[in-house]
Coordinates of C-alpha atoms in Angstrom, one line a residue:
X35 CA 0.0 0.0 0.0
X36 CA 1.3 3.3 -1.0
X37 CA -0.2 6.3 0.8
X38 CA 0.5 9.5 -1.7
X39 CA 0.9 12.6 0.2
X40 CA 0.9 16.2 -1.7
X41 CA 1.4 19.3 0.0
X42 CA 1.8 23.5 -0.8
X43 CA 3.4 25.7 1.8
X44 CA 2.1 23.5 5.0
X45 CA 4.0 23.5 6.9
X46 CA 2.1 23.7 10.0
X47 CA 0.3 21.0 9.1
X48 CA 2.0 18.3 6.5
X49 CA 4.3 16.4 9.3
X50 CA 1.0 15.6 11.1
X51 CA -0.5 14.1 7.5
X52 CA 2.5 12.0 6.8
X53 CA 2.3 10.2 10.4
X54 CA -1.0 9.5 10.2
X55 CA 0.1 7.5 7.2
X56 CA 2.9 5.9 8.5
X57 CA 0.9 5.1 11.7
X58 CA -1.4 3.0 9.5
X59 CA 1.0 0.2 10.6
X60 CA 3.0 -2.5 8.4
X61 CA 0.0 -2.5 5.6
X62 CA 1.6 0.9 4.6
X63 CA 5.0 0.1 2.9
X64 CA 5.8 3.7 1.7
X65 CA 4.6 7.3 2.0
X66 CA 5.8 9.5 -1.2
X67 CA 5.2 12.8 -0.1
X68 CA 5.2 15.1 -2.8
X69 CA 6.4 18.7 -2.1
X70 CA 4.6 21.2 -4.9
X71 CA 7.5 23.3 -4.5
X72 CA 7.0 24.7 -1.4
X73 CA 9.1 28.0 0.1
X74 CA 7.7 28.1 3.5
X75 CA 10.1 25.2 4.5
X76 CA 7.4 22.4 4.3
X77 CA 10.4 20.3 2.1
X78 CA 13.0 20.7 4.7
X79 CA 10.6 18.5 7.2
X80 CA 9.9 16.2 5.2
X81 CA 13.4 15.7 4.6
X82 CA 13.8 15.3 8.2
X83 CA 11.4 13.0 8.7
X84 CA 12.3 10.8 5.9
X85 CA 15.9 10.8 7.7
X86 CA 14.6 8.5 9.9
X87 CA 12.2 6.7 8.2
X88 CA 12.7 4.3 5.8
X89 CA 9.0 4.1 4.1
X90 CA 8.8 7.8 3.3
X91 CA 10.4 9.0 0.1
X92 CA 10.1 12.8 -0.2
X93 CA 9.6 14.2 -3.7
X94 CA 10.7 17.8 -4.8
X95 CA 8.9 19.0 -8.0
X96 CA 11.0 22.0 -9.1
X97 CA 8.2 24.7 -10.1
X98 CA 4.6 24.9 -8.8
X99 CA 2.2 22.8 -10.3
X100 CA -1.0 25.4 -9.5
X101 CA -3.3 22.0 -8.4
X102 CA -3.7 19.4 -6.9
X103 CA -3.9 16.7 -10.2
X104 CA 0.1 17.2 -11.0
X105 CA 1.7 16.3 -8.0
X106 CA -0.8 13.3 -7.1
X107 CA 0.1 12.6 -10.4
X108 CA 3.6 12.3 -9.8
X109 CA 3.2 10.0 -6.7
X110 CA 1.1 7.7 -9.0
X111 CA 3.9 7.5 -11.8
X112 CA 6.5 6.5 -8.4
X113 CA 3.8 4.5 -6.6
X114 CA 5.8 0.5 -6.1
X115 CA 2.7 -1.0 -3.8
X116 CA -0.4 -2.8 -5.5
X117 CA -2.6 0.1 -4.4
X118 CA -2.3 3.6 -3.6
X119 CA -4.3 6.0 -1.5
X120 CA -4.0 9.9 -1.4
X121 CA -3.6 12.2 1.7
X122 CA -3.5 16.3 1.1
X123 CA -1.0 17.6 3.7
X124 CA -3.9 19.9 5.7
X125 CA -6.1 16.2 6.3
X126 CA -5.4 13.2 8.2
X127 CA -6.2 9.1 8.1
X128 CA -7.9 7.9 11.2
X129 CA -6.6 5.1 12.8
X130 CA -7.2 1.8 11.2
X131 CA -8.1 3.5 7.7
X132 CA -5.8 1.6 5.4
X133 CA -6.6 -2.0 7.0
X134 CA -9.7 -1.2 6.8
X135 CA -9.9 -0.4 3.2
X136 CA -7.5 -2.8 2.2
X137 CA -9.3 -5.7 3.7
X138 CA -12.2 -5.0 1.7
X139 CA -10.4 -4.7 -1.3
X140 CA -8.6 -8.0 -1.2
X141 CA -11.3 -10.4 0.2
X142 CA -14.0 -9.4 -2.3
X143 CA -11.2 -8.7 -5.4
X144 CA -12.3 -5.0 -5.8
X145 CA -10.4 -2.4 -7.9
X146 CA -11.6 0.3 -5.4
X147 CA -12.6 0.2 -1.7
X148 CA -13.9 3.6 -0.4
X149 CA -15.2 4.3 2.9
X150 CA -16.7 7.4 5.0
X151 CA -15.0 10.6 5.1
X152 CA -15.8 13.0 7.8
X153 CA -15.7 16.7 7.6
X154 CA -14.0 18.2 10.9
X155 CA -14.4 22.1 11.6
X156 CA -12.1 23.9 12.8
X157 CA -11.2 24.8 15.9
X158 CA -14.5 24.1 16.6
X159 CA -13.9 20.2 16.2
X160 CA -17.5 19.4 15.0
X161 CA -17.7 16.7 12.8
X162 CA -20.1 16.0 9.8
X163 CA -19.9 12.8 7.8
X164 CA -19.7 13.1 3.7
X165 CA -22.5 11.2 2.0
X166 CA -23.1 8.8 5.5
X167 CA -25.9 7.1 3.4
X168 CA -23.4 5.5 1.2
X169 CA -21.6 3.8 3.9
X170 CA -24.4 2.7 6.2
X171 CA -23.4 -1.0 5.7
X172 CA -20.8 -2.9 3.8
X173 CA -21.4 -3.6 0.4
X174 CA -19.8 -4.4 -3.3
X175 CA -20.9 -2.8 -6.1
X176 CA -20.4 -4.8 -9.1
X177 CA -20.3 -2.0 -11.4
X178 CA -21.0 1.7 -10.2
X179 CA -24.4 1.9 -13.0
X180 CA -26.1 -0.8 -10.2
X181 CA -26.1 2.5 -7.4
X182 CA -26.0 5.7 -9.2
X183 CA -25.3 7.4 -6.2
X184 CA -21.8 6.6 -6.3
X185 CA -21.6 9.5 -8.6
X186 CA -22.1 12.0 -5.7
X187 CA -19.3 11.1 -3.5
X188 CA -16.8 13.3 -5.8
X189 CA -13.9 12.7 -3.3
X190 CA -10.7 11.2 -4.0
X191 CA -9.3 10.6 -1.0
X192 CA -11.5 8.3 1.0
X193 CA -10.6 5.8 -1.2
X194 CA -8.2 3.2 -1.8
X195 CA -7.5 1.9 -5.9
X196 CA -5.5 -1.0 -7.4
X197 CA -2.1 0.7 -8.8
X198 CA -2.3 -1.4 -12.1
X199 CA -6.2 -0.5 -12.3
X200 CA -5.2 3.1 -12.5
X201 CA -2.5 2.4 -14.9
X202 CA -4.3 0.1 -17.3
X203 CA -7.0 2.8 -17.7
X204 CA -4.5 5.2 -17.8
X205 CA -6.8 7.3 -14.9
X206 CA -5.4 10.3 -13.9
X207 CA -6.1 13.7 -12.5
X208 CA -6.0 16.7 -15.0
X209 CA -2.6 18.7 -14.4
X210 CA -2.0 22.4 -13.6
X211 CA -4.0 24.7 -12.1
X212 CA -7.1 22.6 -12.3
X213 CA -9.7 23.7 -9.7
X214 CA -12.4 20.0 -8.7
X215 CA -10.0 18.2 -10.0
X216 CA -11.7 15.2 -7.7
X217 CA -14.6 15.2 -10.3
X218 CA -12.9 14.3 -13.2
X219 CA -10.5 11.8 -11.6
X220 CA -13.2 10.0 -10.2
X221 CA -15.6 10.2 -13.3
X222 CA -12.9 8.2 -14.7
X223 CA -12.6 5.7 -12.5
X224 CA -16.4 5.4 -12.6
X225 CA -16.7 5.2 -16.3
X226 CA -14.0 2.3 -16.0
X227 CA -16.4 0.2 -14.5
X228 CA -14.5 -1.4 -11.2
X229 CA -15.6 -3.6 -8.7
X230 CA -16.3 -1.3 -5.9
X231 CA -16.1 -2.4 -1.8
X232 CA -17.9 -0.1 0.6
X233 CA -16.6 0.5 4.2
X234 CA -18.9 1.3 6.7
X235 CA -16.7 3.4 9.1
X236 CA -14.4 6.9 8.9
X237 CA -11.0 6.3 6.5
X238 CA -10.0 9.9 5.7
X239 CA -10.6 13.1 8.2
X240 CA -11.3 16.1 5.8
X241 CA -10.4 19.3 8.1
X242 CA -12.2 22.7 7.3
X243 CA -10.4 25.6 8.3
X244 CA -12.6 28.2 6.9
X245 CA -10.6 30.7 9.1
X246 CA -7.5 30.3 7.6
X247 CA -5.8 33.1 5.7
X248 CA -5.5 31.5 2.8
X249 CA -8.8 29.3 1.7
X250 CA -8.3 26.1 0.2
X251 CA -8.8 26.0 -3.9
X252 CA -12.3 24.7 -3.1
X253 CA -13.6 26.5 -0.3
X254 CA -12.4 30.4 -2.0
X255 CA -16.0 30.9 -3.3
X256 CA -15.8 34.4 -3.3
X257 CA -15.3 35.0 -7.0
X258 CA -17.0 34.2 -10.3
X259 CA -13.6 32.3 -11.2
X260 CA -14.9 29.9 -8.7
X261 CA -18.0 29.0 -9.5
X262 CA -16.6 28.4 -13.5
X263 CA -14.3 26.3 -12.3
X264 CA -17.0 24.4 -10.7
X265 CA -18.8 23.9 -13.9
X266 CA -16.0 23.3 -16.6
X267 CA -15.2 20.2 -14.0
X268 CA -18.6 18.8 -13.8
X269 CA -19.0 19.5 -17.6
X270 CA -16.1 17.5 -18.1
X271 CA -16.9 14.2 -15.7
X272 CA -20.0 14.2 -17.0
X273 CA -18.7 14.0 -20.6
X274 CA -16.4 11.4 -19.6
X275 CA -19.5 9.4 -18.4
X276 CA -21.4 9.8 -21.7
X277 CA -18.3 8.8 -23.8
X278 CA -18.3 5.7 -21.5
X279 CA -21.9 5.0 -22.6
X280 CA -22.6 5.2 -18.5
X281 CA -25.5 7.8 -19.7
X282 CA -27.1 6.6 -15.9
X283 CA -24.4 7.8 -14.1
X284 CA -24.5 11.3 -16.3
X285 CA -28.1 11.7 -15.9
X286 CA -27.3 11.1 -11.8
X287 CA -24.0 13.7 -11.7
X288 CA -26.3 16.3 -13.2
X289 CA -29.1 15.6 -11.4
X290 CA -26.4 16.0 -8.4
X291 CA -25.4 18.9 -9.6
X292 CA -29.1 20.7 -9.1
X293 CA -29.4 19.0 -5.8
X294 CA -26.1 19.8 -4.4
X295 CA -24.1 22.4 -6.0
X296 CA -26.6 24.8 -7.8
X297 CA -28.4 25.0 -4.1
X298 CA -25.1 25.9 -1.9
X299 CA -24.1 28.5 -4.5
X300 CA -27.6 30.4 -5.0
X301 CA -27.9 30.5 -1.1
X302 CA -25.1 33.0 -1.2
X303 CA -25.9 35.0 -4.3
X304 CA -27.2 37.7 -1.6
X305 CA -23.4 37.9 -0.5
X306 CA -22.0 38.7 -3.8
X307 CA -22.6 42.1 -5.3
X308 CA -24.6 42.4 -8.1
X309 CA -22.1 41.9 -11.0
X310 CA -21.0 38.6 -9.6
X311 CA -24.6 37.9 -9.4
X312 CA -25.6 39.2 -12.8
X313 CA -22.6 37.0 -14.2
X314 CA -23.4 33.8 -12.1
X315 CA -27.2 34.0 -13.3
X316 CA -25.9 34.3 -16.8
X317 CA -22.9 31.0 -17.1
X318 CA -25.4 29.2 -14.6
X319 CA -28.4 29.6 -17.2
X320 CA -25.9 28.8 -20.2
X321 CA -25.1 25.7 -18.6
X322 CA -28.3 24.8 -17.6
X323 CA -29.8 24.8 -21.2
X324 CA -27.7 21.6 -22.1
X325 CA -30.0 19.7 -19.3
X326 CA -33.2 17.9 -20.6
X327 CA -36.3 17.3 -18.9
X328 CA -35.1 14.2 -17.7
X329 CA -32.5 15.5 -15.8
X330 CA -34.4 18.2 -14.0
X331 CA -36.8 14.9 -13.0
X332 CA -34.4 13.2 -11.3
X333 CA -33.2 16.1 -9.2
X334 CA -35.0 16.5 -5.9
X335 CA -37.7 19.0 -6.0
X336 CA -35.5 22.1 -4.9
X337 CA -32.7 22.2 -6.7
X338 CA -35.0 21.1 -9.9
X339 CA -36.9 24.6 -9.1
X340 CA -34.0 26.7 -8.5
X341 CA -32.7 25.2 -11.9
X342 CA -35.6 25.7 -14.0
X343 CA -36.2 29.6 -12.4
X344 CA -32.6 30.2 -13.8
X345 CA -33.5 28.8 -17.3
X346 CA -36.8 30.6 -17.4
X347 CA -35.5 34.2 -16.9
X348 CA -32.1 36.1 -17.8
X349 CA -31.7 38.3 -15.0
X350 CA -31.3 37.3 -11.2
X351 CA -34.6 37.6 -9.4
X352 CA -36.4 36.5 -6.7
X353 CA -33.3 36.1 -5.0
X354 CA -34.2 36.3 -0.8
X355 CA -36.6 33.7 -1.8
X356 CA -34.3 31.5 -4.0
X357 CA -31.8 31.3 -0.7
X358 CA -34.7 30.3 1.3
X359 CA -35.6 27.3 -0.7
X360 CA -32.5 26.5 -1.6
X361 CA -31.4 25.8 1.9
X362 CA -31.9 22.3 3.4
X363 CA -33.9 22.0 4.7
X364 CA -36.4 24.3 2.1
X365 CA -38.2 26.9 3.0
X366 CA -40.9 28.3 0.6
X367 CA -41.5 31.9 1.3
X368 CA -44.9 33.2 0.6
X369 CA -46.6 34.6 -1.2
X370 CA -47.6 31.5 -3.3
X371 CA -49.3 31.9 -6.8
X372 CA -51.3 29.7 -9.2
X373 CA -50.4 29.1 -13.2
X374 CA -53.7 29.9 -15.5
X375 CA -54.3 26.2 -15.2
X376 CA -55.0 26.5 -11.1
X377 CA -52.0 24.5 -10.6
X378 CA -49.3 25.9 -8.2
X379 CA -46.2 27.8 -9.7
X380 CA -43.5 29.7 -8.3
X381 CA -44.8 33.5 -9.5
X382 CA -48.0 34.4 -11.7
X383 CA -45.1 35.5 -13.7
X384 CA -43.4 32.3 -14.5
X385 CA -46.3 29.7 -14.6
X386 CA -43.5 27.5 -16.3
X387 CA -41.7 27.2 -13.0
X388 CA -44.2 24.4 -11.6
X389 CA -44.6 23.5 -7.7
X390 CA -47.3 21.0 -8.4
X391 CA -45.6 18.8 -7.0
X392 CA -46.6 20.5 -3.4
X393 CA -49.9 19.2 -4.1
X394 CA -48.9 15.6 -3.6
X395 CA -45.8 15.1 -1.6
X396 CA -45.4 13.8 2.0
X397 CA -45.5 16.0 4.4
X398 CA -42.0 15.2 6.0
X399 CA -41.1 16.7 3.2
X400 CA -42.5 19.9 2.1
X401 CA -41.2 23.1 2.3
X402 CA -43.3 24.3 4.9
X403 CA -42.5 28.1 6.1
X404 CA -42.2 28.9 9.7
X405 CA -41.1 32.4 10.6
X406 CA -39.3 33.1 14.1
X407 CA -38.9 35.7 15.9
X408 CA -36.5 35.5 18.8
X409 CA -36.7 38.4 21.6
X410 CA -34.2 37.7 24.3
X411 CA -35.2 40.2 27.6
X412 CA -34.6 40.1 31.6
X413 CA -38.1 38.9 31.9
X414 CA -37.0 35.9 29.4
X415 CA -36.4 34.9 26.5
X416 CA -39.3 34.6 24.1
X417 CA -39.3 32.5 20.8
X418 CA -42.5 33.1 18.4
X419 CA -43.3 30.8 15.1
X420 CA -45.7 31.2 12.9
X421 CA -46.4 29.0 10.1
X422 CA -48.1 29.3 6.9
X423 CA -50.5 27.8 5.2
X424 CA -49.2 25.5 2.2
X425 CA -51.6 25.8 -0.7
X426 CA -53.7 23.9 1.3
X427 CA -51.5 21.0 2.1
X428 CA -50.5 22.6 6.0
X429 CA -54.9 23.0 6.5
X430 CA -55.3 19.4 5.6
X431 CA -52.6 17.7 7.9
X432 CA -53.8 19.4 10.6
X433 CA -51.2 21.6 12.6
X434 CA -50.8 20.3 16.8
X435 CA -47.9 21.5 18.2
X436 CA -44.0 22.1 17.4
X437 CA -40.2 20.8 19.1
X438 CA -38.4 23.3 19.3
X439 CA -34.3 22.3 19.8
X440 CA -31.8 24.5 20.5
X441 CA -28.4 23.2 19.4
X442 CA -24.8 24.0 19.8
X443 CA -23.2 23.9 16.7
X444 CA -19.7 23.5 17.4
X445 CA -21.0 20.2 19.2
X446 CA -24.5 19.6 17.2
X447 CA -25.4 18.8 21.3
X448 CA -29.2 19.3 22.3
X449 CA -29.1 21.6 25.2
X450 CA -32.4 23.0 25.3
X451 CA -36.0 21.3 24.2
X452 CA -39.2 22.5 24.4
X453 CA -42.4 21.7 22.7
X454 CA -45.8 24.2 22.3
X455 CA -49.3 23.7 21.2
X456 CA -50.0 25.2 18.0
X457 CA -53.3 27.7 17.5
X458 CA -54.8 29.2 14.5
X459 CA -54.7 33.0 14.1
X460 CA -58.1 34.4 13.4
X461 CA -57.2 36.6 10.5
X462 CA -60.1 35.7 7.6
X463 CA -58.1 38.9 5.6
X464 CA -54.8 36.7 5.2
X465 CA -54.5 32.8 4.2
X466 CA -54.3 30.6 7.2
X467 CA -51.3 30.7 9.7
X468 CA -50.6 29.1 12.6
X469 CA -49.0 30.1 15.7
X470 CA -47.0 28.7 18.7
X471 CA -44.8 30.4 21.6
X472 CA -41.5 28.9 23.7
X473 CA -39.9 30.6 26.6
X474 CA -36.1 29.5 26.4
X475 CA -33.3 29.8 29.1
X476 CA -30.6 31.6 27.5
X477 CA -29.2 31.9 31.3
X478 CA -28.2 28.2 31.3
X479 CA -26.0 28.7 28.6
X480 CA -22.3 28.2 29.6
X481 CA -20.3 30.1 27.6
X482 CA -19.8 31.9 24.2
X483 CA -21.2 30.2 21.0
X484 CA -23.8 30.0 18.3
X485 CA -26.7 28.0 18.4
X486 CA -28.8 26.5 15.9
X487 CA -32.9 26.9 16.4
X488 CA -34.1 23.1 15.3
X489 CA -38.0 23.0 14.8
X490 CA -40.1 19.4 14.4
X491 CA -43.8 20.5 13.0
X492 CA -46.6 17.6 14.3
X493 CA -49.7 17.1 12.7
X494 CA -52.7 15.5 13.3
X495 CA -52.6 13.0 10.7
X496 CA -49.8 11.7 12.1
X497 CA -47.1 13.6 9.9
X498 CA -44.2 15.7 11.1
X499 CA -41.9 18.1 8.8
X500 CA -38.6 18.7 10.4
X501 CA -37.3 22.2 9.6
X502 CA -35.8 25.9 10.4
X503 CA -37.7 29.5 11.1
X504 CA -37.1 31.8 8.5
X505 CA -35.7 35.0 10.6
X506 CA -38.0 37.5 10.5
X507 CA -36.1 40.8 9.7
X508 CA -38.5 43.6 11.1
X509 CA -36.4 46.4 12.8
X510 CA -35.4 45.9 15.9
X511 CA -35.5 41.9 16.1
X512 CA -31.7 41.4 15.0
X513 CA -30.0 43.1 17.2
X514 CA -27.8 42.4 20.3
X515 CA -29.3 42.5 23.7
X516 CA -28.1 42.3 26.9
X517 CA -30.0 40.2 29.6
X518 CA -29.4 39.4 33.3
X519 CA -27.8 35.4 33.5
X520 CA -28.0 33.5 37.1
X521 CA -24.2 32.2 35.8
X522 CA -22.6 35.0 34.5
X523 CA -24.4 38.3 35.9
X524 CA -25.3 39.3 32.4
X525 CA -25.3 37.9 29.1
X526 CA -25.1 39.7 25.4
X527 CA -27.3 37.3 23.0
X528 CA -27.9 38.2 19.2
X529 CA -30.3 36.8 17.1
X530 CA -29.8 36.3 13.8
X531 CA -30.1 35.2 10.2
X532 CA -27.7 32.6 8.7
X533 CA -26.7 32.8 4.7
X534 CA -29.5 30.6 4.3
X535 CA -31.9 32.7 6.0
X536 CA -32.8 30.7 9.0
X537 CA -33.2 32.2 12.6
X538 CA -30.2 31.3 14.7
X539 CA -28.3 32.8 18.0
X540 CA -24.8 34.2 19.4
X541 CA -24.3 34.6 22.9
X542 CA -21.5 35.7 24.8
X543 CA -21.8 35.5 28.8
X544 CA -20.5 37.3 31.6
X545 CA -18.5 40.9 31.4
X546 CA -15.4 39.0 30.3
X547 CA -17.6 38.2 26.8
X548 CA -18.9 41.5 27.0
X549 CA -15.7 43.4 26.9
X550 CA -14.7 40.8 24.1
X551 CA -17.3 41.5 21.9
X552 CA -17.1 45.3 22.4
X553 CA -13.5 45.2 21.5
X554 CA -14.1 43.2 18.4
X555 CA -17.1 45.8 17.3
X556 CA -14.4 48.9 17.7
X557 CA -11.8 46.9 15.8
X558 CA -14.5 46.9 12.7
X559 CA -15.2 50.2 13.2
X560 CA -11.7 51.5 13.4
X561 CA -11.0 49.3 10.2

């Protein structure tokens, strides 16, 4: 097993990459670490690591490659073990990955074993799996047509691949500066056709340091350069898949595409200033008219909408209620319109932007809108959520009562639950809406953070919708408050809306938080 290690000017963090290989144990019998040409001294560690051990070979590319694909590329070209695995010098490999991954290979012959990677945020530590539903259970996939899905795990690195599979193919990743170079390496090795093992348990630890000052190639959203990156590589994989005759697996990586990408880009369209926006809207709908109807079909129902609103008009619109239902979970903002036909559309405007598809979906599913309004004072702090009615759907199912979670994201930890009784509001002038009240302790909070508002809608059919509250943005709502605390004397909490538009909170307790959070205010101001 060869672990292939590449690294850019990390040298804070490439050491700690290259143990975690070595520390695989005896299944790992080199490490090539590849040094893009680092001048930050990153080579010189490496070099005096491999001084005392024998299984890393440390590899000094003389000018910058600009990507990822060339140096991987190298270690693949130098790779001596029967199969190779890839580490970036900012990530590590749990312990146990490579046995793991290797067992699976060898006992059921596969060409490729991959497993679950999990995203770790830093400092914060909390960790969210990548695509956990593919790596429930163990399985082998004959061939990656028999689960499409396959197609949405773009990653290279949680997996492990046969050297002379590679090589026989003649799979590689595309060299230079090549930004998702991941999609086309692995719509390669999909349209190759391998025997696939699946490993259900963590191989590769994918850390996200979206505070460092310099963002990874992937994460640097920022600019329009980004996002064209983003679709010149899935153009290209899903090219690769047609020429393959895999048209399946193309008709899923588009589908994918809707679903995942197109929704976390147009949920921050309202960060970008309008000539990003006005360029995004126009390459977006460009590529968008090479989908057919099949394509938008099998995307799930948000990112199909999003997708066809772009194709329907040439100028950004709509856009506070595109980042609403393109978050996950979806949120559709009123006010909600009807094509000539009666049937539900997304503006009288654009009756060919159908939501039909409200009329008969499950409820646990529906884009239900609940708005919040959060109101933190020394007589408590009061949480208010009102629902809307659904084109009838919300009427019919009955409305009972709500969950209300509050959730600390660094942990995802539960540390406050209540539940409310639901009640109508008697307005015949406006469509129905529904409306329930929680009193939550922001007192018990221990310490500085943000916290996530969680909301599980019941109904008397049986039904539930799990969901966010839109943040209501009236004057005077989203703005920092102090309020006395039992713990810490006093307490500054802010309510607040996230990029997707959903109602969450900041607190910082006692006077040491306080003078912490005055101090960064100043700084902004002085800046």
């Amino acid at each position: 097993m060869t672990v292939i290690v590449i690294g850019y000017d990390d040298a804070g963090h490439v050491t700690d990459a290259v143990r975690s290989a070595l520390g695989q144990g005896a299944a790992v019998t080199e490490v090539i670490a590849v040094d893009d040409c680092s001048t930050d001294g990153s080579g010189a560690l490496l070099d005096d690591l491999a001084a005392g051990e024998p299984r890393l070979r440390v590899v000094h590319r003389a000018t910058n490659s600009g990507g990822c694909g060339t140096p991987r590329n190298d270690g693949i070209a130098l790779a001596s073990s029967a199969y190779v695995m890839f580490l970036d010098s900012d990530d590590v490999l749990p312990p146990g990955a490579v046995d793991a991954l290797l067992g699976a290979a060898e006992k059921h012959d596969a060409a490729v074993a991959a497993g679950l990677c999990v995203r770790r945020e830093l400092p914060s530590g909390h960790e969210v799996p990548w695509h956990p539903e593919l790596y429930a259970r163990a399985a082998v996939v004959g061939h990656p047509a028999h689960r499409r899905r396959l197609v949405q795990d773009t990653l290279c690195v949680n997996k492990l691949y046969r050297t002379d599979f590679l090589r026989t193919h003649d799979i590689r990743f595309p060299d230079g500066r090549f930004v998702y170079e991941d999609f086309v390496f692995t719509a390669r090795v999909l349209a190759a056709g391998p025997r696939m093992a699946l490993v259900p348990a963590p191989v590769y630890v994918w850390h996200v340091r979206r505070g460092a000052e310099k963002l990874s190639l992937s994460l640097d959203r920022a600019g329009i350069d980004n996002w064209r990156a983003r679709i010149d590589a899935h153009r290209t994989a899903v090219d690769i898949l047609l020429d393959a005759s895999q048209k399946r697996l193309a008709r899923a990586a588009r589908a994918h595409f809707l679903d995942h990408s197109l929704r976390m880009y147009a949920r921050e369209l309202d960060l970008r200033g309008p000539e990003y926006r006005a360029e995004w809207w126009a390459v977006t709908r460009a590529y968008l008219a090479g989908f057919d109807a099949a394509d938008f079909e099998a995307a799930p129902a948000p990112g199909r909408v999003v997708g066809r609103l772009v194709r329907a008009v040439d100028a950004p619109r709509d856009l506070p209620r595109v980042k609403e239902f393109a978050a996950r979970p979806a949120r559709l903002l009123p006010p909600y319109a009807y094509a000539p036909d009666g049937t539900p559309a997304w503006s009288a405007e654009l009756p060919q932007v159908p939501l039909d598809h409200l009329l008969h979906r499950p409820m646990d599913v529906l884009p239900v809108a609940v708005d919040g309004e959060l109101r933190p004072s020394a007589r408590g702090t009061r949480l208010t959520l009102r629902m809307h009615e659904l084109y009838g759907r919300v009427a019919d199912a009955g409305p009972r009562s709500m969950d209300v979670e509050l959730v600390d994201r660094r942990s995802g930890t539960v540390v406050q639950r209540r539940t409310a009784a639901v009640t109508a509001l008697p307005d015949p002038s406006a469509p129905e809406q529904w409306e329930a009240t929680v009193l939550l302790d922001l007192s018990a909070l221990g310490r500085s953070g943000t916290w996530d508002i969680r909301l599980r809608l019941h109904f008397a059919d049986g039904s539930h919708r799990d969901t966010t509250a839109h943040a209501v943005r009236r004057p005077g709502l989203l703005r920092r408050v102090a309020v006395p605390s039992r713990r810490h004397l006093v307490l500054l909490a802010q309510p607040y809306a996230t990029h997707s538009g959903a109602l969450a909170l900041r607190t910082a307790p006692g006077l040491r938080g306080v003078v912490s959070v005055m101090r960064r205010r100043a700084a902004r101001l002085l800046h």
